XYZ file of C-alpha atoms in Angstrom:
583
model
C -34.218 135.070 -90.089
C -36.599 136.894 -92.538
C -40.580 135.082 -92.710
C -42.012 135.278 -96.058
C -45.124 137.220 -95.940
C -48.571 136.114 -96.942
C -51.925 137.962 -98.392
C -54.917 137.319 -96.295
C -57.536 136.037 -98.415
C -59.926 138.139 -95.992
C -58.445 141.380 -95.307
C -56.113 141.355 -97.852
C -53.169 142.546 -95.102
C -49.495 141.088 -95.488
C -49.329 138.475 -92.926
C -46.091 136.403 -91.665
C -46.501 133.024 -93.227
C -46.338 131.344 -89.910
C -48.827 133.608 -87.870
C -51.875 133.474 -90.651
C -53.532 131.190 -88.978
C -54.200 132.804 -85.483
C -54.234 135.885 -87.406
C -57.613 133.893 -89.033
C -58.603 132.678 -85.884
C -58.830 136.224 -84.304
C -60.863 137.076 -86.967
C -58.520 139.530 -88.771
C -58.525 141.619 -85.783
C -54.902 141.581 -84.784
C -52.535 144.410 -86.424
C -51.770 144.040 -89.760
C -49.673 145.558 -92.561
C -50.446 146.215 -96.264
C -47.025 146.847 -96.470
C -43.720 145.434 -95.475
C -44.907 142.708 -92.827
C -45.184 143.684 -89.226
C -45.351 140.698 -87.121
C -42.637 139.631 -85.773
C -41.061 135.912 -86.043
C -43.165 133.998 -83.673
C -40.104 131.130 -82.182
C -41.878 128.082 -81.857
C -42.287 126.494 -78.434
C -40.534 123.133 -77.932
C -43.411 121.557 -77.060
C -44.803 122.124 -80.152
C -44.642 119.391 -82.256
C -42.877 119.572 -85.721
C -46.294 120.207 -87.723
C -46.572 123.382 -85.695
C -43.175 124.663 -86.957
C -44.105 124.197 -90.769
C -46.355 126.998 -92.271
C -49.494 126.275 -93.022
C -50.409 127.975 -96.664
C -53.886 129.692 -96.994
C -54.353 128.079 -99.933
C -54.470 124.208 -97.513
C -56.162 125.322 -94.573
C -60.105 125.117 -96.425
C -61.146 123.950 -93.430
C -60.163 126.600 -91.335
C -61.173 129.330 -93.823
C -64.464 127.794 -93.724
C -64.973 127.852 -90.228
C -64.100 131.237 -89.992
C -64.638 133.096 -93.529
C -68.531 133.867 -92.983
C -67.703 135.671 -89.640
C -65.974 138.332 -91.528
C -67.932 141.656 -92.561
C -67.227 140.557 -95.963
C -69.064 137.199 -95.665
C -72.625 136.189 -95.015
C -74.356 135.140 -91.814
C -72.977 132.481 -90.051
C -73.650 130.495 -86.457
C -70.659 132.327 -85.055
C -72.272 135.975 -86.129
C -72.306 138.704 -83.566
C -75.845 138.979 -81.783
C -76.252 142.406 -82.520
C -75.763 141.467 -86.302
C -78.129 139.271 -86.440
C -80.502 141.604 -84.367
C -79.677 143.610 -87.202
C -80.888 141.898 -89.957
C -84.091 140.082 -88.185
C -84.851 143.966 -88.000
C -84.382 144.654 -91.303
C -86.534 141.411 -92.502
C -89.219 142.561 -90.493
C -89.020 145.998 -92.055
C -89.666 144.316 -95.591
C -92.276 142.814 -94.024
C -94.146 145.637 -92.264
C -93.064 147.392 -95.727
C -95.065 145.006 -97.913
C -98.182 144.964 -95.441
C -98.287 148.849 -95.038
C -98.191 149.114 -99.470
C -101.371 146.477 -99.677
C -103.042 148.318 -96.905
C -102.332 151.200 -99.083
C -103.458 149.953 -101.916
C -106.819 148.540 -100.586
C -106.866 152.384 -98.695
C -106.901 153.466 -102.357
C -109.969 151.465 -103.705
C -113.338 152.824 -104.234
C -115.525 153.121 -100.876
C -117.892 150.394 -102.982
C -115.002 148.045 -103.266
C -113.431 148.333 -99.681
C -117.072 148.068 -98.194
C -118.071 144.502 -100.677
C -120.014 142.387 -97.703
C -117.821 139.579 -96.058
C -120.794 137.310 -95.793
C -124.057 136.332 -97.092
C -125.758 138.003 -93.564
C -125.071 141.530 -94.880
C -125.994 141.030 -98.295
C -128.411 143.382 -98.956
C -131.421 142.439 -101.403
C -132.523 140.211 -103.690
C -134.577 137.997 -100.926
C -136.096 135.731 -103.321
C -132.816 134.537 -105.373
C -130.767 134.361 -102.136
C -133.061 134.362 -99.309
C -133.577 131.813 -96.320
C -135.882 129.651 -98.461
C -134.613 130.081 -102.199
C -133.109 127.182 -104.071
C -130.044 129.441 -104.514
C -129.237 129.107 -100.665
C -129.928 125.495 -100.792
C -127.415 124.924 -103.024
C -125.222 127.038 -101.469
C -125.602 124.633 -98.145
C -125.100 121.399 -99.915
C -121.508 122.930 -100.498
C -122.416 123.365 -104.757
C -124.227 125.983 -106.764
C -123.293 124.696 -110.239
C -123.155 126.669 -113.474
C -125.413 130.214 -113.465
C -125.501 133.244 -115.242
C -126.183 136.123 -113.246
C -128.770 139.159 -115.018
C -129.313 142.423 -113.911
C -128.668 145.602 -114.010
C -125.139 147.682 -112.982
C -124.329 147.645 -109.320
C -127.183 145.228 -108.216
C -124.676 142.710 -106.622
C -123.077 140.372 -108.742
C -119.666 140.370 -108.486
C -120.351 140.472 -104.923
C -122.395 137.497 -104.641
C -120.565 135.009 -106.444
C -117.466 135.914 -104.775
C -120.152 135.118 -101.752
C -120.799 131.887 -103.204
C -117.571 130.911 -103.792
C -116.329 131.546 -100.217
C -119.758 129.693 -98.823
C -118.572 126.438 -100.823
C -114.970 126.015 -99.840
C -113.931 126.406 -103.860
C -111.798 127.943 -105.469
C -112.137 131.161 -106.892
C -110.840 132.779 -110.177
C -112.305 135.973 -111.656
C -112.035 136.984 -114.767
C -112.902 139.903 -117.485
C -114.583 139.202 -120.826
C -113.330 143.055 -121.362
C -109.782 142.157 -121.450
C -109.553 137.944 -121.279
C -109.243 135.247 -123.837
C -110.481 131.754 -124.302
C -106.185 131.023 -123.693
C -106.933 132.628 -120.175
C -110.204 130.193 -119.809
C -108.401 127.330 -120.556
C -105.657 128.096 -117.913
C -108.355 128.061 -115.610
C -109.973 125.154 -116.681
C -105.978 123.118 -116.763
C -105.305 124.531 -113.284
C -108.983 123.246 -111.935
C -108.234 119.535 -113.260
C -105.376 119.753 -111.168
C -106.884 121.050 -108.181
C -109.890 119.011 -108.144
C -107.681 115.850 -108.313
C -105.251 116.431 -105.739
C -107.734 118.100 -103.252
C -111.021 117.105 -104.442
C -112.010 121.064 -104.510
C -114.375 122.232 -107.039
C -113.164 125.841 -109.111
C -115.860 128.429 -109.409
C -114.953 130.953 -112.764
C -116.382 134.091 -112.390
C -116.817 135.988 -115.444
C -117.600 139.276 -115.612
C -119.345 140.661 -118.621
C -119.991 137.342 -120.238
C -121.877 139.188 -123.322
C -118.707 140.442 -124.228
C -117.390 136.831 -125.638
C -118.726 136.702 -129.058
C -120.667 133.034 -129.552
C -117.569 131.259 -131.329
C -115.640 132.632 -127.706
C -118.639 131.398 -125.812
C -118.365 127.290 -127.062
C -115.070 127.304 -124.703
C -116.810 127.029 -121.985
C -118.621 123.874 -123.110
C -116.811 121.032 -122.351
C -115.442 122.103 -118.991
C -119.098 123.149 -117.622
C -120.474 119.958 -118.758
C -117.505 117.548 -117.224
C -117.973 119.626 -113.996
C -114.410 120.719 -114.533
C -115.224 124.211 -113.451
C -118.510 125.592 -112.282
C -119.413 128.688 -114.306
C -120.669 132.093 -112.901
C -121.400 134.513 -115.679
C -122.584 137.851 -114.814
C -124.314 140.313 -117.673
C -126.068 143.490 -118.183
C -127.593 142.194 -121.424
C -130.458 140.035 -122.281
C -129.490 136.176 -122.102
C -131.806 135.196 -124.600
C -129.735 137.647 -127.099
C -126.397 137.284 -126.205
C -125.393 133.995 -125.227
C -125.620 130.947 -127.086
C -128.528 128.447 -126.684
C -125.560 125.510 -125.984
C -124.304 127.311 -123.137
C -127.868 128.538 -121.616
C -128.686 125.098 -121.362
C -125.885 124.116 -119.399
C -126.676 127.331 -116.982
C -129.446 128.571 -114.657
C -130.341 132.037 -115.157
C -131.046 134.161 -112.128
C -132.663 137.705 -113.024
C -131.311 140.419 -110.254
C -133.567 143.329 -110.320
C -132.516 146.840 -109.265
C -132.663 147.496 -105.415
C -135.115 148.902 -103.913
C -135.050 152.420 -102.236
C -134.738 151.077 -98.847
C -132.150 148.288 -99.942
C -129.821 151.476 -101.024
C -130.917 153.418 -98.168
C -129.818 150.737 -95.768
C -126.688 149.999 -97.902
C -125.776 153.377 -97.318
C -126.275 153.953 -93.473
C -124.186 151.060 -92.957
C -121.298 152.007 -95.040
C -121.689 155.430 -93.591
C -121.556 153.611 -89.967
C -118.420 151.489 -90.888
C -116.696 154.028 -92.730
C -116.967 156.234 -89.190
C -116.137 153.067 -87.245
C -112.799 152.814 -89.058
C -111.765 156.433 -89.322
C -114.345 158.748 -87.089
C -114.779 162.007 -88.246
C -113.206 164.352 -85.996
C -115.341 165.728 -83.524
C -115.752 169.144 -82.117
C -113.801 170.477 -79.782
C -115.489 170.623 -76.597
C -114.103 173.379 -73.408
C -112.249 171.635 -70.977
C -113.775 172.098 -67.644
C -111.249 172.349 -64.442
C -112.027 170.813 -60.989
C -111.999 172.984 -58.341
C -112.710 170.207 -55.657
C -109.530 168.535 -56.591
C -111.334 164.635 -57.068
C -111.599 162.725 -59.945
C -114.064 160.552 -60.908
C -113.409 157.223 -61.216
C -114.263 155.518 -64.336
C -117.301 153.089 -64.016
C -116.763 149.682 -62.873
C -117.015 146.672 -65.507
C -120.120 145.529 -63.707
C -121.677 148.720 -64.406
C -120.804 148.675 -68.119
C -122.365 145.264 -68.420
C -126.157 145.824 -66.634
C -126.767 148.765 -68.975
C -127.921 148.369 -72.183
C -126.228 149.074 -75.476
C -126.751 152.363 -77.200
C -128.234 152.107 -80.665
C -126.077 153.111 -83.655
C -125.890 156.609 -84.400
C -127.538 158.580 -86.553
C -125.393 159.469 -90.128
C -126.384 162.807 -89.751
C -124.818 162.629 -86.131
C -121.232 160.929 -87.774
C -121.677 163.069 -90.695
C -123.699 166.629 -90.439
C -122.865 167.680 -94.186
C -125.053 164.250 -94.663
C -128.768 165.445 -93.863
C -131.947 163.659 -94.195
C -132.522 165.466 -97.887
C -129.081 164.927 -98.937
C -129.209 161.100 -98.029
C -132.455 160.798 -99.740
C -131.083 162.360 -102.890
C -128.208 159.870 -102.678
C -130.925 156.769 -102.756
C -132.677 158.618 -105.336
C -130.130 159.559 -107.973
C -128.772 156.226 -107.591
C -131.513 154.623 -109.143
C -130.866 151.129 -107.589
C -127.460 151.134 -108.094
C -125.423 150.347 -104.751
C -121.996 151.154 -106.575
C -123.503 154.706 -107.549
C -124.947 155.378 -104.332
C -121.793 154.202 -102.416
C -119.577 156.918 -105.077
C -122.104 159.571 -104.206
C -121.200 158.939 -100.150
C -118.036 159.034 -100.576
C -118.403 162.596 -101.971
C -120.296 164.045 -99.275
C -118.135 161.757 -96.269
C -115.198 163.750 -98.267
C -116.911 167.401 -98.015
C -116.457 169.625 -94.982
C -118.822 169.461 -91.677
C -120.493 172.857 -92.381
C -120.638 172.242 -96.430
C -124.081 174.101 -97.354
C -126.610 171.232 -98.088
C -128.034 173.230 -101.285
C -124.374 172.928 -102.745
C -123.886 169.502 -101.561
C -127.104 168.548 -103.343
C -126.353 170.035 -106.832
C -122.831 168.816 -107.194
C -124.181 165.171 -106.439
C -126.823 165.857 -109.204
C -124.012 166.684 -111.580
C -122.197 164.049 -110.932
C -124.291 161.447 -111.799
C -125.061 160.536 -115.870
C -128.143 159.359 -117.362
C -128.403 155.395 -117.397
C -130.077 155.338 -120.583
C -128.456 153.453 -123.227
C -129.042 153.636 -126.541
C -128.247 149.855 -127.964
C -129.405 148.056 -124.085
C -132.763 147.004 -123.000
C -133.326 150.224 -121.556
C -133.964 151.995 -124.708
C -136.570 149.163 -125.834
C -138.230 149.423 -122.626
C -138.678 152.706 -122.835
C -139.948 153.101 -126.685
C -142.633 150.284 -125.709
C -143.736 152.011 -122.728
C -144.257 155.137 -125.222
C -146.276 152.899 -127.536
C -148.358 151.444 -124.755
C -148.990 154.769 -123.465
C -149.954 155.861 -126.924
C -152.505 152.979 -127.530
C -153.750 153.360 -124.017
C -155.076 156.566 -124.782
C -152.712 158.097 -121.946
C -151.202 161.494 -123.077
C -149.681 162.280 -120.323
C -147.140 159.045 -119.613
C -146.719 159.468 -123.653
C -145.777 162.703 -122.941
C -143.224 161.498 -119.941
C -141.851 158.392 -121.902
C -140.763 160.892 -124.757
C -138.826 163.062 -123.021
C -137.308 160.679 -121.206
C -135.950 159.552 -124.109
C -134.798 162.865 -125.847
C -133.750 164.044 -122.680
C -131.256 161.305 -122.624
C -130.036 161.487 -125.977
C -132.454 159.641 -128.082
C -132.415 160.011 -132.199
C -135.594 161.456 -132.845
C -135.917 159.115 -136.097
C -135.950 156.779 -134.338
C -138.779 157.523 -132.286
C -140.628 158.807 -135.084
C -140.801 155.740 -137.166
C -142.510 153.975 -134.625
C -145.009 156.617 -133.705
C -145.497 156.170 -138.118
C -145.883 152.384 -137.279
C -148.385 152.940 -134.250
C -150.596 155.694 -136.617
C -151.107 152.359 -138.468
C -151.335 149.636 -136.160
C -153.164 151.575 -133.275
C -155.562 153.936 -134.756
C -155.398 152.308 -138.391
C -159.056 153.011 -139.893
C -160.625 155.034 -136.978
C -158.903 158.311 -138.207
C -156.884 157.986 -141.190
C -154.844 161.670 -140.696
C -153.292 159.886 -138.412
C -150.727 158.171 -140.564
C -150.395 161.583 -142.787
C -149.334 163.696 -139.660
C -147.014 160.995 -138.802
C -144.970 160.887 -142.133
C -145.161 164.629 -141.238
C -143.111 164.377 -138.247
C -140.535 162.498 -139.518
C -140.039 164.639 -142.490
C -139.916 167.565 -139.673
C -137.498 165.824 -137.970
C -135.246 165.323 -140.590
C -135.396 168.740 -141.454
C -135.311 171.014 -138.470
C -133.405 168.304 -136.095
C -133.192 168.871 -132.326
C -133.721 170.604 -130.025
C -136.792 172.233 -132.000
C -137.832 168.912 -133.394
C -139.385 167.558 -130.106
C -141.854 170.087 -130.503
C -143.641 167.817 -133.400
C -142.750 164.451 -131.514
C -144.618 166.438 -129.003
C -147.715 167.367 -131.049
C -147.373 164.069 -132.753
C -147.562 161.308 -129.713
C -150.478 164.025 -128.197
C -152.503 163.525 -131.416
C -151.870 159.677 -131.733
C -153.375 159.103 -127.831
C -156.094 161.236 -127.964
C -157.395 159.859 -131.434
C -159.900 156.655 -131.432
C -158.169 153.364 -132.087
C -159.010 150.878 -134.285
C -156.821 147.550 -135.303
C -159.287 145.950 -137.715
C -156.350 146.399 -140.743
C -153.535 144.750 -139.122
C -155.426 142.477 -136.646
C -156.977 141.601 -140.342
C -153.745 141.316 -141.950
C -152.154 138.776 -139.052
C -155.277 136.737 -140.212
C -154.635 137.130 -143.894
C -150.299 136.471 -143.097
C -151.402 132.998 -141.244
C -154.034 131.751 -144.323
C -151.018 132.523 -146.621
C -148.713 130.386 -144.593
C -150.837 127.043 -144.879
C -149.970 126.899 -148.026
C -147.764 128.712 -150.255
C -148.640 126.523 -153.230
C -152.408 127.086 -153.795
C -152.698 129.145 -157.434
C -154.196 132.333 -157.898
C -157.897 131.819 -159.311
C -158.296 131.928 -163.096
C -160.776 134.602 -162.956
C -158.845 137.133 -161.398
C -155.549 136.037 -163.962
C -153.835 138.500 -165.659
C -154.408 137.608 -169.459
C -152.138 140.782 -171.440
C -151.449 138.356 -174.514
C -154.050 136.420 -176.910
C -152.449 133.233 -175.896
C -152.994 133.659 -172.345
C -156.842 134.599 -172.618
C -156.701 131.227 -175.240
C -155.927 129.381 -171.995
C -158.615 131.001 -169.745
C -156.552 133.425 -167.831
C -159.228 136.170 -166.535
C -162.469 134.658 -168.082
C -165.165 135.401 -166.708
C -164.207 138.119 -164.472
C -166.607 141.272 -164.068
C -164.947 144.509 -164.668
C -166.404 145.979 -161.359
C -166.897 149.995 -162.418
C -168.559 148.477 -165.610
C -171.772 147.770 -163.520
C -174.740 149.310 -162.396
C -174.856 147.351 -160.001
C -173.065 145.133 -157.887
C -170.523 141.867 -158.806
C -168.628 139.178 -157.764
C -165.180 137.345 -158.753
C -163.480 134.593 -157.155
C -161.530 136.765 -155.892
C -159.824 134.320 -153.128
C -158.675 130.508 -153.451
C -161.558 127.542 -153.259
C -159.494 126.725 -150.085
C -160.233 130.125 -148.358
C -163.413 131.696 -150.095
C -166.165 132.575 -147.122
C -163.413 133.394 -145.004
C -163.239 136.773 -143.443
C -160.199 138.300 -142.571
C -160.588 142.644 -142.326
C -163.832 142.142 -139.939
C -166.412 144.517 -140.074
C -166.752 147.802 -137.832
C -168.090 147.127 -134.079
C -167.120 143.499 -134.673
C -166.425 141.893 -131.090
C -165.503 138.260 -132.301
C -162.326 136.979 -130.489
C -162.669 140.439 -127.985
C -161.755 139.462 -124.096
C -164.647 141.129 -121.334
C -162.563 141.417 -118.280
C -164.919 142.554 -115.778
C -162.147 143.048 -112.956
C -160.094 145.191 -115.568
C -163.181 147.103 -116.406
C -164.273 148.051 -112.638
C -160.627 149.046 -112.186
C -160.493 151.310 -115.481
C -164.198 153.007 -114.123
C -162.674 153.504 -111.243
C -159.304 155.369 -112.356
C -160.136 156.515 -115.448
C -163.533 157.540 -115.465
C -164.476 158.634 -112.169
C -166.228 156.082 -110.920
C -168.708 156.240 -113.499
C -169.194 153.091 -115.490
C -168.625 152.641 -118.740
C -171.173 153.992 -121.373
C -171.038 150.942 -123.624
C -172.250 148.110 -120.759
C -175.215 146.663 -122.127
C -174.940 147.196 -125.642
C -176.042 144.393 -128.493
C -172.174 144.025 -129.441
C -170.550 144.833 -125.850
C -172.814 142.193 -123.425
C -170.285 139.957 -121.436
C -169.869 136.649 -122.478
């Protein structure tokens, strides 16, 4: 009697009808035919019941399949899975895994040596002592677990980022960063939605850190508002612009400002011999090779016992020069120099020489790190109105020679010479004014040279120029008189001009008394008068006379120090005069 074959759902053989079921339960391993079937009619036993005889269809035994369908290699992982199967795939998870941790370590391998080596606490934060030293209200804060809104000043690469990520990790909060270069106020209110959330379920407060907070425009700015002043989020702006310029008077008064200056020389010196010292720790340089030395006796020493190791004392840090030769005394000093109190900079400028060879010539070492580095002068920052007022002040001082400095400085670094020209113009006036009146001439001069010749010739006259302006004699009688004169005028912009001194160029006007009585002054033989200034004002004296000392500060202490610098010791000619006594 001929048995009807059957497909096998799993290995898709042709199965007797009455045999698919221990051909499941062996896990398709018995012999098989995709062909004409091969198994032959299994007789049933009689003591087999009658449900044995009757075929069981694939398509009824769901139970069955399901017990045994995931065991297949088709299938996926089930309880009754080989060991070495599942051996198989934990390896293969914990490949992914190892996978994933190897890329971020590759990743954070990849990062700048200033961003890899960002201190971990506020122990090895470096500078800055009186905004986040042991007794500054910034640490205080910090301990009573809240810092509250701030804005962060100062220059590139002073520490920042770095300490408000500090903060943030000091306070148990939660920390988002953020870019004015390349966020939104949509991204700011994401923040400020996920913060509600957070601070209601956990009670944690969110810390924002925004970087380059000038960059929102003051409409951008107002977002901020409502969420700083509901304590929603707690607002760290960081900026390399003025405060008082860019940011919004609503907002300031919602923040604390805390000015970072540059760091000092030995701040960047002492950021750099650390980084140096962990950068060595983590992958040391590779050392010389040293001979190998055979013993001829035959013993070996035995290493030192732990006892030993713990009664002597431990070594002191090596020297950089001894981790890194191609990093000499000069060559670190021209690192802390050309970085100019920037950490980030000086950090860059390791990583170059770390990255040279051992026996790199220093000389070499030392001009490629000099051409590396760009001026930090910027034309439309406070750097460029520092440095035009310290040009000025040299200029009034009478100093030449940091006049001198200041200006090429600034043409050195790019400077418009117009631009320094119009105020030398404006100092010819307001410094030496009356006391020599070429000065104002030769300063029109300049800038006409300036236009016309351009650079590099052109700082030639600046040159001649700012020399003539600080050696001349100064006098400010005409515009300290005319700041007298602008605050009369502003008392009352009412008062009329004095009939006298009228313009009367019709009959009718001279009918009403428009310029009677004035006194044609070059008609005279002699001297006149005119009301020439309002009842209100007349007897007042605004452009003072020559040698006039009224209002003048005696400073004795900056005297003595001015006789001592300036004049050799020798004091000052005009002590005891009639208009020079101290007060």
């Amino acid at each position: 009697m001929n048995t009807q074959s059957v497909v096998c759902p799993i290995c898709s053989k042709h199965i007797p009808e009455d045999a698919i079921n221990s051909h499941l339960d062996n896990n398709c391993s018995d012999a098989g035919s995709s062909g004409a079937p091969s198994y032959k009619t299994l007789k049933p036993s009689k003591a087999k019941s009658k449900e044995a005889h009757a075929p069981v269809a694939p398509i009824f035994a769901k139970k069955e399949m399901k017990e045994h369908i995931p065991s297949s290699p088709v299938a996926g992982p089930s309880h009754s899975q080989s060991p070495a199967l599942n051996k198989k795939r934990k390896a293969d998870v914990f490949s992914l895994s190892t996978t994933s941790t190897k890329r971020l370590k590759d990743l954070s391998a990849s990062a700048p040596l200033a961003e890899r080596l960002r201190p971990k606490s506020l122990k090895d934060f470096v500078g800055h002592q009186s905004v986040i030293g042991p007794d500054s209200l910034l640490t205080s804060m910090i301990k009573a677990g809240s810092t509250g809104s701030m804005i962060l000043w100062g220059p590139p690469g002073c520490g920042k980022t770095t300490l408000a990520r500090l903060m943030a990790r000091n306070t148990d909060a939660v920390f988002k960063e953020l870019s004015a270069t390349d966020s939104n106020i949509s991204d700011v209110r994401a923040v400020a939605e996920e913060a509600k959330g957070v601070l209601s379920l956990s009670r944690r407060r969110t810390i924002l850190f925004l970087d380059e907070v000038h960059r929102f425009n003051k409409a951008q700015q107002d977002i901020f508002l409502p969420f700083v002043e509901q304590g929603i989020i707690q607002l760290i702006g960081a900026t390399t612009e003025n405060p008082s310029f860019k940011l919004t008077n609503a907002l300031l008064s919602r923040c604390r400002v805390f000015v970072l200056e540059r760091l000092t020389d030995e701040d960047i010196k002492a950021i750099v011999v650390r980084a140096a010292r962990r950068v060595a720790s983590e992958s040391p340089p590779e050392a010389p090779p040293q001979s190998k030395i055979m013993d001829l006796t035959g013993s070996s020493t035995a290493p030192p016992s732990s006892s030993l190791n713990n009664s002597q004392p431990q070594p002191p840090e090596p020297d950089v020069t001894q981790l890194y030769p191609q990093c000499t005394s000069e060559v670190l000093s021209s690192i802390v120099s050309l970085s100019t109190g920037d950490a980030r900079t000086a950090l860059s400028l390791l990583e170059l020489v770390i990255a040279a060879p051992h026996d790199s010539d220093p000389e070499k070492i030392l001009k490629s790190l000099r051409q590396s580095v760009s001026t930090s002068y910027d034309r439309s920052g406070d750097s460029r109105y520092d440095m035009i007022s310290a040009l000025h002040k040299s200029v009034r001082g009478s100093q030449a020679s940091a006049a001198l400095y200041w200006l090429a400085r600034m043409l050195s670094a790019g400077e418009d010479p117009m631009y320094i020209a119009r105020r030398m113009a404006v100092c010819a006036s307001e410094d030496i004014g009356l006391a020599d009146n070429h000065a104002l001439p030769l300063a029109v001069a300049t800038m006409q040279a300036c236009q016309m010749i351009g650079m590099p010739e052109c700082r030639i006259n600046l040159a001649h120029l700012v020399s003539y302006l600080s050696e001349a004699p100064k006098s400010t009688r005409s515009y300290e008189g005319y700041k007298r004169a602008e605050e009369a005028a502003a008392l009352d912009t009412t008062i009329p001009v004095p009939m006298m001194v009228r313009n009367a160029p019709t009959p009718l006007m001279s009918e009403l008394g428009y310029s009677k009585g004035y006194c044609y002054n070059p008609d005279y033989a002699h001297p006149v008068t005119n009301d020439y200034l309002p009842i209100q004002f007349r007897g007042d004296v605004f452009l003072r006379k020559e040698g006039d000392m009224t209002g003048k500060t005696w400073d004795e202490a900056a005297l003595l120090r001015w006789e001592a610098e300036e004049n050799g010791g020798r004091p000052w000619p005009g002590r005891g005069q009639p208009n020079c006594t101290r007060p």
